[in-house]
Coordinates of C-alpha atoms in Angstrom, one line a residue:
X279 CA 44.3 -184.4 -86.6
X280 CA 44.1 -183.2 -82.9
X281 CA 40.4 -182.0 -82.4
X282 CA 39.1 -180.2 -79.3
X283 CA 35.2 -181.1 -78.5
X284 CA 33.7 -178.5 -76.7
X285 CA 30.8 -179.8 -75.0
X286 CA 30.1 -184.1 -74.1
X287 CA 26.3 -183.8 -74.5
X288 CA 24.6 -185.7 -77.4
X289 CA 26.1 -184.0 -80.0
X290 CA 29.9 -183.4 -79.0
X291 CA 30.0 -187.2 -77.6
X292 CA 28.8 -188.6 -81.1
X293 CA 30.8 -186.1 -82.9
X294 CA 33.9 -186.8 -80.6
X295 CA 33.3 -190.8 -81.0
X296 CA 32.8 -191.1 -84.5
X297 CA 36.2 -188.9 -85.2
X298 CA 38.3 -190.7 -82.7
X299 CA 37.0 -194.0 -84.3
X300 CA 38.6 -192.6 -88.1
X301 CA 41.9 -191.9 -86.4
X302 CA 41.7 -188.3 -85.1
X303 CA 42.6 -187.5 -81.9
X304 CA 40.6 -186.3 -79.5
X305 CA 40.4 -184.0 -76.0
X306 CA 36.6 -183.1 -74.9
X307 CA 36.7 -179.9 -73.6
X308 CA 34.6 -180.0 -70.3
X309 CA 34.0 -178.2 -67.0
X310 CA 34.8 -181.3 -64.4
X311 CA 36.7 -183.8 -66.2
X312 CA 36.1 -186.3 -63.7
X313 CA 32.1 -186.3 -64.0
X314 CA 30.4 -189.7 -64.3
X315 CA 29.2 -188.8 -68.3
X316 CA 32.1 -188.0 -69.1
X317 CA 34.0 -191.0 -67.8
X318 CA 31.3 -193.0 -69.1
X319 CA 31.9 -190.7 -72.8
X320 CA 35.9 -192.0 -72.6
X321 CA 34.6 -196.0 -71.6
X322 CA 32.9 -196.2 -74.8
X323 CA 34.4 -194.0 -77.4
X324 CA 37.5 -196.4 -78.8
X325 CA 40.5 -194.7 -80.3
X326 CA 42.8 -191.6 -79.0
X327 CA 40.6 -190.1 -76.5
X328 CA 40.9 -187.7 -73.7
X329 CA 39.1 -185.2 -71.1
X330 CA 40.4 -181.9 -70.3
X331 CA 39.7 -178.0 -68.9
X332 CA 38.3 -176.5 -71.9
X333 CA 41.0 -174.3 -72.3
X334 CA 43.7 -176.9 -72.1
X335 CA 42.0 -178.9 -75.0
X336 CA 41.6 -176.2 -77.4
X337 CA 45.5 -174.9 -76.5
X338 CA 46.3 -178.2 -77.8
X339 CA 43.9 -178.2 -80.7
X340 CA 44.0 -177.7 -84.5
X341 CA 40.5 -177.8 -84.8
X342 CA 38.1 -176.6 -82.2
X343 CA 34.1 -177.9 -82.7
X344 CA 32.0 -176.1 -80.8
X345 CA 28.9 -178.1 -79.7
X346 CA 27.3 -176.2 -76.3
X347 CA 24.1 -174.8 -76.5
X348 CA 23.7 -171.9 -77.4
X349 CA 23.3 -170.1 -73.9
X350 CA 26.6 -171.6 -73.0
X351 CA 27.9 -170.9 -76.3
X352 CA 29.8 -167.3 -75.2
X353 CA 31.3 -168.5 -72.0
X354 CA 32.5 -171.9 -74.0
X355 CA 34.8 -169.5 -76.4
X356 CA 35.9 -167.0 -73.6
X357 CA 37.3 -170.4 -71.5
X358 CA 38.7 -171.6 -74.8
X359 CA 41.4 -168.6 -74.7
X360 CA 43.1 -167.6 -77.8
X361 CA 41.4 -169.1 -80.5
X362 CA 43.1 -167.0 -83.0
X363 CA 43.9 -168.4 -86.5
X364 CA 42.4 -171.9 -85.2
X365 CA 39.5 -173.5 -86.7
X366 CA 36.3 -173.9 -85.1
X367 CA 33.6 -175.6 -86.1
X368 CA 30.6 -174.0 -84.8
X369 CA 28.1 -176.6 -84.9
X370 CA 25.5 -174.6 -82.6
X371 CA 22.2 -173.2 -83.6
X372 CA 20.7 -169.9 -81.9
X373 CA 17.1 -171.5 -80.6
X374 CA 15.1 -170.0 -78.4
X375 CA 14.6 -172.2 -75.5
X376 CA 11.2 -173.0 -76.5
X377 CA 12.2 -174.0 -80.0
X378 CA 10.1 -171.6 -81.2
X379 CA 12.7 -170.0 -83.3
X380 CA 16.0 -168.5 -83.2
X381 CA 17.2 -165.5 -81.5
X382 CA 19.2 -164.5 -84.5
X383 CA 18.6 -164.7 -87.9
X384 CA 18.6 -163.3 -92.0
X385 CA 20.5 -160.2 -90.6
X386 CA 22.6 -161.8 -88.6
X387 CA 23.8 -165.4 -87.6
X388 CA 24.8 -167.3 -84.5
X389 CA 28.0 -168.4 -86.7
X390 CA 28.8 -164.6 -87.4
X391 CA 28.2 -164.0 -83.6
X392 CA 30.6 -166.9 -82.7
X393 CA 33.0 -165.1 -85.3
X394 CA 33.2 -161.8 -82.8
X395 CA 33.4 -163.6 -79.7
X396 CA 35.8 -165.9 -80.6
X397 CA 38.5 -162.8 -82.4
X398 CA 40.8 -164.3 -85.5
X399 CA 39.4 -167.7 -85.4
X400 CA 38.6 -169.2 -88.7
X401 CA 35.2 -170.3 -88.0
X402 CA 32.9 -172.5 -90.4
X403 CA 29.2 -173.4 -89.6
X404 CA 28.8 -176.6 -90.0
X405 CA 26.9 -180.0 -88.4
X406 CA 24.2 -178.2 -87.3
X407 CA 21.6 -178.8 -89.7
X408 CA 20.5 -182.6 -88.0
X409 CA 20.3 -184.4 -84.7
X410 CA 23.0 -186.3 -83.1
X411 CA 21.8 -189.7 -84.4
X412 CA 22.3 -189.1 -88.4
X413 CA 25.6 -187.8 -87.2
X414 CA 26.3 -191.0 -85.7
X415 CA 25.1 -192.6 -89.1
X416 CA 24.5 -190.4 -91.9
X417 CA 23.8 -193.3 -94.1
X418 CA 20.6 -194.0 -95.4
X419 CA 19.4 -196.5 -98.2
X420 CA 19.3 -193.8 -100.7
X421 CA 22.9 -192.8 -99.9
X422 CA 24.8 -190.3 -97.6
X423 CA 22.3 -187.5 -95.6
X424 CA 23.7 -184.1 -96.9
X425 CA 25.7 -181.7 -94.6
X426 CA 26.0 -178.5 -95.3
X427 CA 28.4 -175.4 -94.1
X428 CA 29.5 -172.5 -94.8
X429 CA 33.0 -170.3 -94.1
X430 CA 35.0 -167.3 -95.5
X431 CA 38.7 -169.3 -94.9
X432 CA 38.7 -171.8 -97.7
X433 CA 41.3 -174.1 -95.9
X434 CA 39.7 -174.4 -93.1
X435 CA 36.6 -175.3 -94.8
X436 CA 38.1 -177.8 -96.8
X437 CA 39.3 -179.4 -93.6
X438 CA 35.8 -178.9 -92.1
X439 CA 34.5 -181.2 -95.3
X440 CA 36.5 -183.6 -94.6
X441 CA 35.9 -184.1 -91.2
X442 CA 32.3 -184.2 -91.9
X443 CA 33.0 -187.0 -95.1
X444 CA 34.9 -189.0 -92.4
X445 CA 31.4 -189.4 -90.3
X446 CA 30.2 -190.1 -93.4
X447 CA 28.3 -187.2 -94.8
X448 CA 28.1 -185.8 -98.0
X449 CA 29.4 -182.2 -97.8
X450 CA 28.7 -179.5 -99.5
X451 CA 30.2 -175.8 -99.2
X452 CA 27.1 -173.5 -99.2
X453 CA 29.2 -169.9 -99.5
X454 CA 31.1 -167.4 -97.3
X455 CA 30.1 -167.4 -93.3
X456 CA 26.8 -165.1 -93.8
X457 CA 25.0 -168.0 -95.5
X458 CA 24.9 -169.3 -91.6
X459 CA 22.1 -166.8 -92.2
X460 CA 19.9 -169.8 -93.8
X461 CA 21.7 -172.5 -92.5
X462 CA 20.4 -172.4 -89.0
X463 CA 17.1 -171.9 -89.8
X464 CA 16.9 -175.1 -92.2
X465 CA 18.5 -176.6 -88.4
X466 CA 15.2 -174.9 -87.3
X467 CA 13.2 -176.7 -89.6
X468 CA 14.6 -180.5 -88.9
X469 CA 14.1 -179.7 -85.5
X470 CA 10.0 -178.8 -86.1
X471 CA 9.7 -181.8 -88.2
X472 CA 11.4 -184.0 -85.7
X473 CA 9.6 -182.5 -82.9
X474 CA 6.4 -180.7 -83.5
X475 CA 5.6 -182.8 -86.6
X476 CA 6.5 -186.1 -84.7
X477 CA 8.6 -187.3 -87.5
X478 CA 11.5 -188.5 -84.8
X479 CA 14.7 -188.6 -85.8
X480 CA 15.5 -191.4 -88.1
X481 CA 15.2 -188.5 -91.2
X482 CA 17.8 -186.8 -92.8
X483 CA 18.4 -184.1 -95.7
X484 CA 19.3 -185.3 -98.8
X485 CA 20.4 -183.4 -102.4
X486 CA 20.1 -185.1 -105.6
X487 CA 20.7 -184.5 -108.9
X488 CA 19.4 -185.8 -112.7

């Protein structure tokens, strides 16, 4: 599957690594394509990997996963272009900058907001809810970390599912694209345990069943 990254931080190089290393092919979607990170991001990633202008990787795209923060988040889908009928995978979450909370939320969603900006795309929340290490390895000894994610185009969250299972999550759909609505504040609560409760980040979110 060709898969535009948007973003080469933390969380779009892990994500863009660990999909290129199951096959997919994959263009990060960056400002200066000949930065040192980003050079540094292709060195190490194995498999099809590429750099390009942001819109040139998401023209070329089936799946777009948006993973900016959030500030950047609007000007990320506007240089994307035409994003209609493509899927994006917002994996964003709406934090105010000193984690405090989110700047939208139960009424409204950064997922629905993404859905506005980014006009006919078929956008599903999804790999927001932990850091960038479980997403590197979801595994833990009591089996796969959860993930979560929510969408109102059932294709394109089934292809969403799978791209999260490939990483090696356990996914789960969670409802149409309003349940973002409690999906970025459970992101809001790893991050306070992580964080403020000094758990680090070697924790995940499990579900089980009898």
């Amino acid at each position: 599957m060709k898969i535009a990254v948007i973003g080469s931080g933390n969380v779009g190089g892990t994500l863009g690594k660990g999909w290129a290393r199951k096959g997919h092919d994959v263009a990060f979607g960056v400002r200066n394509t000949s930065d040192a990170k980003v050079k540094q991001l292709l060195a190490v990633s194995g498999g099809k990997v590429r750099a390009a202008p942001v819109k040139d990787a998401a023209t070329g795209a089936e799946v777009i996963a948006l993973t900016v923060p959030w500030d950047a988040a609007q000007d990320a889908v506007k240089n994307a272009g035409n994003l209609r009928d493509k899927i994006v995978l917002d994996c964003t979450n709406p934090l105010k900058p000193d984690l405090s909370g989110l700047t939208h939320g139960y009424d409204t969603s950064g997922a629905e907001q993404i859905a506005k900006w980014a006009a006919g795309a078929r956008v599903v929340k999804i790999l927001n809810t932990t850091g960038f290490g479980n997403m590197a390895n979801p595994v833990y000894p009591e089996g796969p970390s959860m993930m979560l994610y929510c969408g109102d185009d059932a294709a394109a969250k089934s292809t969403a599912a799978q791209l999260a299972t490939d990483l090696g999550f356990a996914a789960y759909d969670a409802g149409p694209l309003s349940e973002a609505r409690l999906l970025e504040p459970l992101a809001l609560i790893w991050i306070k345990l992580a964080v403020q409760q000094k758990m680090g980040l070697n924790f995940a979110f499990r579900l089980v069943r009898r």
